[in-house]
Amino acid sequence: MSSNAPRLTALDALHRSLGATMTDFAGWDMPLRYGSERDEHLAVRTRAGLFDLSHMGEITVTGPQAAALLNHALVGNIASVGVGRARYTMICREDGGILDDLIVYRLAENEYMVVANASNAQLVLDALAERAAGFDALVRDDRDAYALIAVQGPESPGILKSLTDADLDGLKYYAGLPGTVAGVPALIARTGYTGEDGFELFVAPSDAEKLWQALTDAGAPVGLVPCGLSCRDTLRLEAGMPLYGHELTTSLTPFDAGLGRVVKFEKEGDFVGRAALQEAASRAEENPPRVLVGLVAEGRRVPRAGYPVVADGKVIGEVTSGAPSPTLGKPIAMAYVDAAHAAPGTAGVGVDIRGSHEPYEVVALPFYKRQK
C-alpha cells in the first residue's frame, strides 16, 4: 500500500455498505454524502444526524506541568478549565498567525485531550512536542486510539439517553464525561459543529461499528440518518462557525478573524505569539481589520471561496465559504469585508461571480440560531 493512499476510519466498510459517496479529505477517505445532502442537513436541523468524525486528530498531554505547557503553547487559559470541561482555543505561530483552532478537554487533573482539525493534526502534534521542551509533560499522538462518532440534532439527547445511564442532563455544553454507551466505554462530550444540540463520542476504533449500529437502531424511530461531510459544511456555515483553511489561516491572527476573545493575555506566564498578538489587538482597536460577515444572496447564484466582494465597482473583501442554505432556501456566504461595509444592511454590496456582480445582503452571523 503506498503511503499516499488515504487513511480509512474504523467505519469505512460500513459507510460503503450504506452506499456513501466517498471523498479524500485531509488524507482520509470520508463519506461526503449517503443520499441527498439537503435531506441530511434538514434531518440534523429537525431530527438527528449521525457523523463519522474519526479523521479529527486527538493528542493527549499528561504530566505535572501539562496545564503549564498548554498555557504556554496555546492562546487560551487552559489551566483554568475544570476537570470534565472543554474549551475552544487556538494555537498560533510566533507572529500571531493561526496554526489551527482546537478543542481542549480536561480529562483529569494532569491529563488533557487536544482535538485538532484533520488537515493540521500532524502540524499541531509537532508544534506541541516542540513547545513541550523544558516542561514536565508528555505529548502523545493518540490519533489511532480513537474513533469519533457524533450525533447531532434536537432528537440527539433522547437517542443517547436510551443507550446510556450517564448524566446527560447534567452535562453542559462544552463539557465531557466518561460513560458507557450501548455497552461501549466512551468519552461523551457535548460539543458539535452544526449549531444544534448534540454529542461527540470518543471510543476505541474496535467499538466504533457496534456503537454506530446501536445509535442507528435507537435513532430510527425519530428519523436519525447518517450524514456526510457535505452537510456538515452547510450546517456549520449556517451556524457561522469558522473552518480552518477558509475563515482561519496562518495569514490571519485571532483578532483579524473576529475571535480575539479566545486570546487570554491575563493568564500567567508567557505564551507563543503573545507579543505579536498584543500588537494585533491594539491594531484591531485603532484600525479595524476586515470583518467577517454573513452574505445572503438576492438571486440564485452560489458564491464560492475566493470570489471577490464588491461595492461601488471596487473590491472590498473576499468570500471565505459559500453554499446554498437549505434552512434559508437561498445561497449564503461568509466573507471578510472592509469595516466600512460590514454593518448589517449595508447597501450596494455584491459578489463578483465570474464577472457578474450579484447583489447580496450583509447580515450578522450566525445565519441560523437554534431555538433553546
mmCIF file of C-alpha atoms in Angstrom:
data_model
loop_
_atom_site.group_PDB
_atom_site.id
_atom_site.type_symbol
_atom_site.label_atom_id
_atom_site.label_comp_id
_atom_site.label_asym_id
_atom_site.label_seq_id
_atom_site.Cartn_x
_atom_site.Cartn_y
_atom_site.Cartn_z
ATOM 1 C CA MET A 1 0.000 0.000 0.000
ATOM 2 C CA SER A 2 1.518 3.342 -0.974
ATOM 3 C CA SER A 3 1.944 5.986 1.716
ATOM 4 C CA ASN A 4 -0.242 8.289 -0.408
ATOM 5 C CA ALA A 5 -3.283 6.040 -0.083
ATOM 6 C CA PRO A 6 -5.960 7.760 2.014
ATOM 7 C CA ARG A 7 -6.374 6.601 5.607
ATOM 8 C CA LEU A 8 -9.549 4.668 6.399
ATOM 9 C CA THR A 9 -11.655 5.101 9.522
ATOM 10 C CA ALA A 10 -12.877 2.117 11.526
ATOM 11 C CA LEU A 11 -16.302 2.647 9.907
ATOM 12 C CA ASP A 12 -15.076 2.542 6.300
ATOM 13 C CA ALA A 13 -16.757 -0.752 5.356
ATOM 14 C CA LEU A 14 -19.985 0.372 6.986
ATOM 15 C CA HIS A 15 -20.065 3.646 5.005
ATOM 16 C CA ARG A 16 -19.600 1.691 1.777
ATOM 17 C CA SER A 17 -22.358 -0.754 2.728
ATOM 18 C CA LEU A 18 -24.650 2.272 3.196
ATOM 19 C CA GLY A 19 -23.821 3.453 -0.339
ATOM 20 C CA ALA A 20 -21.898 6.535 0.740
ATOM 21 C CA THR A 21 -20.195 8.744 -1.822
ATOM 22 C CA MET A 22 -16.621 8.818 -0.503
ATOM 23 C CA THR A 23 -14.084 11.614 -0.879
ATOM 24 C CA ASP A 24 -10.476 12.296 0.099
ATOM 25 C CA PHE A 25 -10.484 14.792 2.947
ATOM 26 C CA ALA A 26 -7.172 15.778 4.563
ATOM 27 C CA GLY A 27 -5.692 12.400 3.633
ATOM 28 C CA TRP A 28 -8.692 10.383 4.867
ATOM 29 C CA ASP A 29 -11.335 8.589 2.828
ATOM 30 C CA MET A 30 -14.526 10.094 4.256
ATOM 31 C CA PRO A 31 -18.249 9.932 3.431
ATOM 32 C CA LEU A 32 -19.316 13.059 1.540
ATOM 33 C CA ARG A 33 -22.996 12.102 1.500
ATOM 34 C CA TYR A 34 -25.149 8.973 1.684
ATOM 35 C CA GLY A 35 -28.113 10.279 -0.307
ATOM 36 C CA SER A 36 -29.282 13.873 -0.630
ATOM 37 C CA GLU A 37 -27.099 16.318 1.284
ATOM 38 C CA ARG A 38 -30.128 18.617 1.627
ATOM 39 C CA ASP A 39 -32.119 15.835 3.304
ATOM 40 C CA GLU A 40 -29.176 15.060 5.610
ATOM 41 C CA HIS A 41 -28.878 18.759 6.517
ATOM 42 C CA LEU A 42 -32.580 19.118 7.292
ATOM 43 C CA ALA A 43 -32.555 15.888 9.331
ATOM 44 C CA VAL A 44 -29.945 17.436 11.658
ATOM 45 C CA ARG A 45 -31.936 20.678 11.941
ATOM 46 C CA THR A 46 -35.244 18.920 12.706
ATOM 47 C CA ARG A 47 -34.442 15.397 13.949
ATOM 48 C CA ALA A 48 -30.930 13.946 14.200
ATOM 49 C CA GLY A 49 -27.897 13.025 12.140
ATOM 50 C CA LEU A 50 -25.023 10.612 12.706
ATOM 51 C CA PHE A 51 -21.483 11.545 11.666
ATOM 52 C CA ASP A 52 -18.145 9.734 11.487
ATOM 53 C CA LEU A 53 -15.519 12.270 12.596
ATOM 54 C CA SER A 54 -12.698 9.793 13.118
ATOM 55 C CA HIS A 55 -10.412 11.911 10.923
ATOM 56 C CA MET A 56 -10.033 14.501 13.715
ATOM 57 C CA GLY A 57 -6.641 14.468 15.460
ATOM 58 C CA GLU A 58 -6.529 13.552 19.142
ATOM 59 C CA ILE A 59 -3.382 14.475 21.064
ATOM 60 C CA THR A 60 -3.070 13.624 24.766
ATOM 61 C CA VAL A 61 -0.990 15.831 27.060
ATOM 62 C CA THR A 62 -0.178 14.447 30.504
ATOM 63 C CA GLY A 63 2.120 15.175 33.424
ATOM 64 C CA PRO A 64 2.566 17.555 36.355
ATOM 65 C CA GLN A 65 3.129 20.510 34.009
ATOM 66 C CA ALA A 66 0.545 19.600 31.357
ATOM 67 C CA ALA A 67 -1.513 22.725 32.158
ATOM 68 C CA ALA A 68 1.561 24.961 32.140
ATOM 69 C CA LEU A 69 2.680 23.545 28.787
ATOM 70 C CA LEU A 70 -0.748 24.122 27.203
ATOM 71 C CA ASN A 71 -0.912 27.653 28.614
ATOM 72 C CA HIS A 72 2.477 28.318 27.001
ATOM 73 C CA ALA A 73 1.667 26.591 23.686
ATOM 74 C CA LEU A 74 -1.907 27.830 23.125
ATOM 75 C CA VAL A 75 -3.523 31.280 23.331
ATOM 76 C CA GLY A 76 -6.248 30.315 25.847
ATOM 77 C CA ASN A 77 -6.118 29.920 29.616
ATOM 78 C CA ILE A 78 -6.171 26.130 29.726
ATOM 79 C CA ALA A 79 -5.118 25.932 33.389
ATOM 80 C CA SER A 80 -8.487 27.449 34.340
ATOM 81 C CA VAL A 81 -10.520 24.716 32.600
ATOM 82 C CA GLY A 82 -12.165 22.476 35.220
ATOM 83 C CA VAL A 83 -11.861 18.696 35.075
ATOM 84 C CA GLY A 84 -14.666 17.430 32.834
ATOM 85 C CA ARG A 85 -14.926 20.697 30.897
ATOM 86 C CA ALA A 86 -13.715 21.700 27.431
ATOM 87 C CA ARG A 87 -12.555 24.922 25.826
ATOM 88 C CA TYR A 88 -12.386 26.244 22.278
ATOM 89 C CA THR A 89 -8.959 27.765 21.659
ATOM 90 C CA MET A 90 -6.226 28.248 19.061
ATOM 91 C CA ILE A 91 -2.577 27.515 18.535
ATOM 92 C CA CYS A 92 -0.694 30.378 16.882
ATOM 93 C CA ARG A 93 2.717 30.959 15.392
ATOM 94 C CA GLU A 94 5.226 33.348 16.952
ATOM 95 C CA ASP A 95 3.954 36.012 14.500
ATOM 96 C CA GLY A 96 0.356 35.524 15.702
ATOM 97 C CA GLY A 97 -0.848 33.629 12.616
ATOM 98 C CA ILE A 98 -3.382 30.884 13.378
ATOM 99 C CA LEU A 99 -1.949 27.361 13.010
ATOM 100 C CA ASP A 100 -5.244 25.694 13.974
ATOM 101 C CA ASP A 101 -8.351 26.052 16.072
ATOM 102 C CA LEU A 102 -8.756 23.383 18.718
ATOM 103 C CA ILE A 103 -10.982 21.966 21.408
ATOM 104 C CA VAL A 104 -9.150 21.027 24.597
ATOM 105 C CA TYR A 105 -10.806 18.643 27.072
ATOM 106 C CA ARG A 106 -9.518 18.375 30.630
ATOM 107 C CA LEU A 107 -9.939 14.668 31.385
ATOM 108 C CA ALA A 108 -8.191 14.640 34.786
ATOM 109 C CA GLU A 109 -6.086 16.911 36.977
ATOM 110 C CA ASN A 110 -2.966 16.298 34.849
ATOM 111 C CA GLU A 111 -4.480 14.938 31.641
ATOM 112 C CA TYR A 112 -5.809 16.830 28.643
ATOM 113 C CA MET A 113 -7.005 15.822 25.205
ATOM 114 C CA VAL A 114 -6.361 18.315 22.411
ATOM 115 C CA VAL A 115 -8.531 17.786 19.325
ATOM 116 C CA ALA A 116 -7.081 19.263 16.134
ATOM 117 C CA ASN A 117 -8.504 19.507 12.633
ATOM 118 C CA ALA A 118 -7.588 16.563 10.410
ATOM 119 C CA SER A 119 -5.653 18.742 7.965
ATOM 120 C CA ASN A 120 -3.493 20.195 10.754
ATOM 121 C CA ALA A 121 -3.185 17.272 13.183
ATOM 122 C CA GLN A 122 0.464 16.485 12.381
ATOM 123 C CA LEU A 123 1.400 20.177 12.454
ATOM 124 C CA VAL A 124 -0.259 20.659 15.852
ATOM 125 C CA LEU A 125 1.360 17.488 17.208
ATOM 126 C CA ASP A 126 4.807 18.661 16.053
ATOM 127 C CA ALA A 127 4.283 22.175 17.457
ATOM 128 C CA LEU A 128 3.141 20.856 20.855
ATOM 129 C CA ALA A 129 6.055 18.405 21.018
ATOM 130 C CA GLU A 130 8.489 21.217 20.202
ATOM 131 C CA ARG A 131 6.887 23.619 22.699
ATOM 132 C CA ALA A 132 6.989 20.933 25.416
ATOM 133 C CA ALA A 133 10.766 21.356 25.801
ATOM 134 C CA GLY A 134 11.537 22.240 29.412
ATOM 135 C CA PHE A 135 8.096 21.207 30.730
ATOM 136 C CA ASP A 136 7.466 18.111 32.840
ATOM 137 C CA ALA A 137 4.757 16.936 30.435
ATOM 138 C CA LEU A 138 4.342 14.313 27.765
ATOM 139 C CA VAL A 139 2.707 14.898 24.351
ATOM 140 C CA ARG A 140 1.275 11.720 22.845
ATOM 141 C CA ASP A 141 -0.175 11.091 19.388
ATOM 142 C CA ASP A 142 -3.498 9.344 20.076
ATOM 143 C CA ARG A 143 -4.990 9.604 16.589
ATOM 144 C CA ASP A 144 -5.105 5.816 16.238
ATOM 145 C CA ALA A 145 -6.513 5.320 19.731
ATOM 146 C CA TYR A 146 -9.893 6.871 18.982
ATOM 147 C CA ALA A 147 -12.798 6.693 16.610
ATOM 148 C CA LEU A 148 -15.122 9.695 16.890
ATOM 149 C CA ILE A 149 -18.863 9.484 16.267
ATOM 150 C CA ALA A 150 -21.168 12.497 16.563
ATOM 151 C CA VAL A 151 -24.929 12.515 16.966
ATOM 152 C CA GLN A 152 -26.360 15.991 16.349
ATOM 153 C CA GLY A 153 -29.828 17.483 16.285
ATOM 154 C CA PRO A 154 -32.842 18.109 18.537
ATOM 155 C CA GLU A 155 -33.561 14.384 18.965
ATOM 156 C CA SER A 156 -29.952 13.540 19.919
ATOM 157 C CA PRO A 157 -30.368 13.769 23.741
ATOM 158 C CA GLY A 158 -33.290 11.327 23.654
ATOM 159 C CA ILE A 159 -31.460 8.905 21.375
ATOM 160 C CA LEU A 160 -28.360 8.900 23.567
ATOM 161 C CA LYS A 161 -30.359 8.634 26.820
ATOM 162 C CA SER A 162 -31.833 5.368 25.589
ATOM 163 C CA LEU A 163 -28.300 3.896 25.352
ATOM 164 C CA THR A 164 -26.527 5.243 28.458
ATOM 165 C CA ASP A 165 -27.090 5.876 32.141
ATOM 166 C CA ALA A 166 -24.557 8.737 32.106
ATOM 167 C CA ASP A 167 -25.968 12.012 33.451
ATOM 168 C CA LEU A 168 -26.682 13.739 30.143
ATOM 169 C CA ASP A 169 -28.986 16.311 31.755
ATOM 170 C CA GLY A 170 -26.088 17.449 33.940
ATOM 171 C CA LEU A 171 -23.665 17.547 31.000
ATOM 172 C CA LYS A 172 -23.280 21.181 29.968
ATOM 173 C CA TYR A 173 -22.308 22.499 26.539
ATOM 174 C CA TYR A 174 -18.503 22.210 26.182
ATOM 175 C CA ALA A 175 -18.179 19.515 28.826
ATOM 176 C CA GLY A 176 -17.242 15.840 28.657
ATOM 177 C CA LEU A 177 -17.678 12.838 30.911
ATOM 178 C CA PRO A 178 -16.613 9.222 30.742
ATOM 179 C CA GLY A 179 -19.506 6.801 30.419
ATOM 180 C CA THR A 180 -20.778 3.694 28.701
ATOM 181 C CA VAL A 181 -22.944 3.986 25.582
ATOM 182 C CA ALA A 182 -24.568 0.789 24.294
ATOM 183 C CA GLY A 183 -22.062 -1.175 26.391
ATOM 184 C CA VAL A 184 -19.117 0.679 24.846
ATOM 185 C CA PRO A 185 -16.760 2.787 27.030
ATOM 186 C CA ALA A 186 -16.786 6.343 25.694
ATOM 187 C CA LEU A 187 -15.846 9.905 26.446
ATOM 188 C CA ILE A 188 -19.194 11.656 25.973
ATOM 189 C CA ALA A 189 -18.727 15.312 25.004
ATOM 190 C CA ARG A 190 -21.497 17.851 24.490
ATOM 191 C CA THR A 191 -19.834 19.727 21.656
ATOM 192 C CA GLY A 192 -20.528 19.990 17.970
ATOM 193 C CA TYR A 193 -20.136 21.860 14.733
ATOM 194 C CA THR A 194 -23.709 22.090 13.475
ATOM 195 C CA GLY A 195 -25.409 24.780 15.556
ATOM 196 C CA GLU A 196 -27.639 22.112 17.128
ATOM 197 C CA ASP A 197 -27.521 20.332 20.462
ATOM 198 C CA GLY A 198 -25.531 17.145 20.157
ATOM 199 C CA PHE A 199 -22.802 14.879 21.390
ATOM 200 C CA GLU A 200 -19.424 13.636 20.233
ATOM 201 C CA LEU A 201 -18.426 10.156 21.381
ATOM 202 C CA PHE A 202 -14.741 9.220 21.556
ATOM 203 C CA VAL A 203 -14.407 5.420 21.548
ATOM 204 C CA ALA A 204 -11.893 2.694 20.722
ATOM 205 C CA PRO A 205 -11.848 2.049 16.945
ATOM 206 C CA SER A 206 -12.755 -1.609 17.605
ATOM 207 C CA ASP A 207 -16.019 -0.451 19.242
ATOM 208 C CA ALA A 208 -16.991 2.070 16.556
ATOM 209 C CA GLU A 209 -19.142 -0.203 14.406
ATOM 210 C CA LYS A 210 -21.110 -1.561 17.381
ATOM 211 C CA LEU A 211 -21.792 1.979 18.634
ATOM 212 C CA TRP A 212 -22.779 3.288 15.184
ATOM 213 C CA GLN A 213 -25.241 0.417 14.783
ATOM 214 C CA ALA A 214 -26.731 0.943 18.257
ATOM 215 C CA LEU A 215 -27.211 4.678 17.577
ATOM 216 C CA THR A 216 -28.726 3.900 14.165
ATOM 217 C CA ASP A 217 -31.224 1.496 15.714
ATOM 218 C CA ALA A 218 -32.075 3.797 18.637
ATOM 219 C CA GLY A 219 -32.498 6.777 16.298
ATOM 220 C CA ALA A 220 -34.569 5.040 13.613
ATOM 221 C CA PRO A 221 -37.980 5.756 15.256
ATOM 222 C CA VAL A 222 -37.247 9.520 15.401
ATOM 223 C CA GLY A 223 -35.760 9.821 11.908
ATOM 224 C CA LEU A 224 -31.992 9.812 12.524
ATOM 225 C CA VAL A 225 -29.979 9.489 9.303
ATOM 226 C CA PRO A 226 -26.260 9.023 8.560
ATOM 227 C CA CYS A 227 -24.681 12.305 7.432
ATOM 228 C CA GLY A 228 -21.585 13.133 5.414
ATOM 229 C CA LEU A 229 -19.054 15.957 5.255
ATOM 230 C CA SER A 230 -21.096 17.916 2.740
ATOM 231 C CA CYS A 231 -23.983 18.665 5.090
ATOM 232 C CA ARG A 232 -21.546 19.174 7.971
ATOM 233 C CA ASP A 233 -20.167 22.086 5.956
ATOM 234 C CA THR A 234 -23.567 23.672 5.219
ATOM 235 C CA LEU A 235 -24.653 23.193 8.854
ATOM 236 C CA ARG A 236 -21.525 24.883 10.253
ATOM 237 C CA LEU A 237 -21.786 27.647 7.643
ATOM 238 C CA GLU A 238 -25.382 28.453 8.681
ATOM 239 C CA ALA A 239 -24.212 28.426 12.316
ATOM 240 C CA GLY A 240 -21.427 30.919 11.464
ATOM 241 C CA MET A 241 -18.674 28.550 12.617
ATOM 242 C CA PRO A 242 -15.220 29.050 11.072
ATOM 243 C CA LEU A 243 -13.464 26.342 9.070
ATOM 244 C CA TYR A 244 -9.676 26.181 9.083
ATOM 245 C CA GLY A 245 -8.271 26.980 5.640
ATOM 246 C CA HIS A 246 -11.284 29.196 4.889
ATOM 247 C CA GLU A 247 -12.092 31.646 7.724
ATOM 248 C CA LEU A 248 -8.889 30.827 9.635
ATOM 249 C CA THR A 249 -5.367 30.751 8.137
ATOM 250 C CA THR A 250 -1.762 31.433 9.112
ATOM 251 C CA SER A 251 -2.058 34.858 7.462
ATOM 252 C CA LEU A 252 -4.733 35.886 9.994
ATOM 253 C CA THR A 253 -4.466 36.412 13.751
ATOM 254 C CA PRO A 254 -7.444 35.589 16.002
ATOM 255 C CA PHE A 255 -8.119 39.357 16.109
ATOM 256 C CA ASP A 256 -8.293 39.537 12.315
ATOM 257 C CA ALA A 257 -10.804 36.682 12.425
ATOM 258 C CA GLY A 258 -13.003 38.454 14.979
ATOM 259 C CA LEU A 259 -12.100 35.775 17.537
ATOM 260 C CA GLY A 260 -9.780 37.834 19.734
ATOM 261 C CA ARG A 261 -11.835 36.716 22.747
ATOM 262 C CA VAL A 262 -10.019 33.338 22.692
ATOM 263 C CA VAL A 263 -6.683 35.059 23.434
ATOM 264 C CA LYS A 264 -6.131 35.397 27.198
ATOM 265 C CA PHE A 265 -3.375 37.940 27.859
ATOM 266 C CA GLU A 266 -4.175 37.908 31.595
ATOM 267 C CA LYS A 267 -3.035 34.307 32.129
ATOM 268 C CA GLU A 268 0.194 33.602 33.983
ATOM 269 C CA GLY A 269 3.432 33.258 32.078
ATOM 270 C CA ASP A 270 4.462 33.895 28.511
ATOM 271 C CA PHE A 271 2.861 32.118 25.570
ATOM 272 C CA VAL A 272 3.854 31.620 21.959
ATOM 273 C CA GLY A 273 2.788 34.628 19.893
ATOM 274 C CA ARG A 274 1.962 36.903 22.851
ATOM 275 C CA ALA A 275 3.904 39.983 21.663
ATOM 276 C CA ALA A 276 2.601 39.743 18.087
ATOM 277 C CA LEU A 277 -0.959 39.203 19.329
ATOM 278 C CA GLN A 278 -0.783 42.222 21.647
ATOM 279 C CA GLU A 279 0.216 44.301 18.634
ATOM 280 C CA ALA A 280 -2.626 42.760 16.595
ATOM 281 C CA ALA A 281 -5.101 43.551 19.382
ATOM 282 C CA SER A 282 -4.159 47.224 19.561
ATOM 283 C CA ARG A 283 -4.070 47.449 15.758
ATOM 284 C CA ALA A 284 -7.588 45.991 15.601
ATOM 285 C CA GLU A 285 -8.820 48.632 18.048
ATOM 286 C CA GLU A 286 -7.281 51.585 16.251
ATOM 287 C CA ASN A 287 -7.860 50.453 12.701
ATOM 288 C CA PRO A 288 -10.371 47.602 12.496
ATOM 289 C CA PRO A 289 -9.286 44.922 10.041
ATOM 290 C CA ARG A 290 -11.669 43.378 7.559
ATOM 291 C CA VAL A 291 -14.651 41.966 9.403
ATOM 292 C CA LEU A 292 -16.157 38.509 8.978
ATOM 293 C CA VAL A 293 -19.786 38.954 7.915
ATOM 294 C CA GLY A 294 -22.631 36.935 6.525
ATOM 295 C CA LEU A 295 -23.911 37.470 2.987
ATOM 296 C CA VAL A 296 -27.338 36.332 1.780
ATOM 297 C CA ALA A 297 -27.972 36.164 -1.968
ATOM 298 C CA GLU A 298 -30.820 38.033 -3.562
ATOM 299 C CA GLY A 299 -30.501 35.746 -6.593
ATOM 300 C CA ARG A 300 -29.770 32.028 -7.046
ATOM 301 C CA ARG A 301 -26.070 32.005 -7.899
ATOM 302 C CA VAL A 302 -23.840 30.409 -5.292
ATOM 303 C CA PRO A 303 -20.692 32.261 -4.172
ATOM 304 C CA ARG A 304 -17.559 30.203 -3.583
ATOM 305 C CA ALA A 305 -14.399 30.696 -1.525
ATOM 306 C CA GLY A 306 -12.080 33.232 -3.135
ATOM 307 C CA TYR A 307 -14.760 35.192 -5.020
ATOM 308 C CA PRO A 308 -14.306 38.981 -4.640
ATOM 309 C CA VAL A 309 -16.872 41.003 -2.673
ATOM 310 C CA VAL A 310 -17.524 44.342 -4.389
ATOM 311 C CA ALA A 311 -19.179 47.713 -3.768
ATOM 312 C CA ASP A 312 -19.138 50.850 -5.939
ATOM 313 C CA GLY A 313 -17.068 48.986 -8.518
ATOM 314 C CA LYS A 314 -14.258 48.294 -6.028
ATOM 315 C CA VAL A 315 -13.180 45.050 -4.336
ATOM 316 C CA ILE A 316 -13.983 45.392 -0.623
ATOM 317 C CA GLY A 317 -13.450 41.822 0.509
ATOM 318 C CA GLU A 318 -13.370 38.131 -0.266
ATOM 319 C CA VAL A 319 -15.717 35.197 0.206
ATOM 320 C CA THR A 320 -14.259 32.508 2.508
ATOM 321 C CA SER A 321 -17.113 29.947 2.375
ATOM 322 C CA GLY A 322 -20.300 29.783 0.328
ATOM 323 C CA ALA A 323 -23.103 27.299 -0.282
ATOM 324 C CA PRO A 324 -26.836 27.006 -0.826
ATOM 325 C CA SER A 325 -28.523 27.201 2.610
ATOM 326 C CA PRO A 326 -31.202 24.502 2.965
ATOM 327 C CA THR A 327 -32.645 26.298 6.018
ATOM 328 C CA LEU A 328 -32.867 29.759 4.424
ATOM 329 C CA GLY A 329 -33.611 28.480 0.927
ATOM 330 C CA LYS A 330 -31.027 30.875 -0.555
ATOM 331 C CA PRO A 331 -27.277 30.882 -1.251
ATOM 332 C CA ILE A 332 -25.226 32.231 1.679
ATOM 333 C CA ALA A 333 -21.580 33.054 2.276
ATOM 334 C CA MET A 334 -19.141 34.143 4.922
ATOM 335 C CA ALA A 335 -16.726 36.831 3.783
ATOM 336 C CA TYR A 336 -14.114 39.201 5.136
ATOM 337 C CA VAL A 337 -15.097 42.743 4.100
ATOM 338 C CA ASP A 338 -13.744 46.216 4.841
ATOM 339 C CA ALA A 339 -15.099 47.578 8.131
ATOM 340 C CA ALA A 340 -16.893 50.389 6.243
ATOM 341 C CA HIS A 341 -19.154 47.808 4.562
ATOM 342 C CA ALA A 342 -19.532 45.379 7.463
ATOM 343 C CA ALA A 343 -22.670 46.710 9.143
ATOM 344 C CA PRO A 344 -25.765 44.526 8.622
ATOM 345 C CA GLY A 345 -27.971 46.039 5.947
ATOM 346 C CA THR A 346 -25.125 47.916 4.197
ATOM 347 C CA ALA A 347 -26.436 48.750 0.727
ATOM 348 C CA GLY A 348 -24.762 48.128 -2.624
ATOM 349 C CA VAL A 349 -22.701 45.068 -1.725
ATOM 350 C CA GLY A 350 -22.295 42.299 -4.273
ATOM 351 C CA VAL A 351 -20.211 39.253 -5.102
ATOM 352 C CA ASP A 352 -18.316 39.043 -8.367
ATOM 353 C CA ILE A 353 -19.416 35.669 -9.736
ATOM 354 C CA ARG A 354 -17.476 35.129 -12.953
ATOM 355 C CA GLY A 355 -17.631 38.784 -13.953
ATOM 356 C CA SER A 356 -21.238 39.384 -12.969
ATOM 357 C CA HIS A 357 -21.862 41.458 -9.814
ATOM 358 C CA GLU A 358 -24.619 39.601 -7.968
ATOM 359 C CA PRO A 359 -26.401 41.580 -5.215
ATOM 360 C CA TYR A 360 -26.027 40.333 -1.624
ATOM 361 C CA GLU A 361 -27.424 41.445 1.716
ATOM 362 C CA VAL A 362 -24.897 41.904 4.545
ATOM 363 C CA VAL A 363 -26.157 40.189 7.711
ATOM 364 C CA ALA A 364 -24.797 39.484 11.181
ATOM 365 C CA LEU A 365 -23.517 35.982 11.874
ATOM 366 C CA PRO A 366 -24.757 33.359 12.530
ATOM 367 C CA PHE A 367 -27.364 32.902 9.795
ATOM 368 C CA TYR A 368 -29.117 30.322 11.960
ATOM 369 C CA LYS A 369 -29.587 30.026 15.733
ATOM 370 C CA ARG A 370 -31.452 27.108 17.226
ATOM 371 C CA GLN A 371 -34.429 27.764 19.476
ATOM 372 C CA LYS A 372 -33.336 26.875 23.017
#
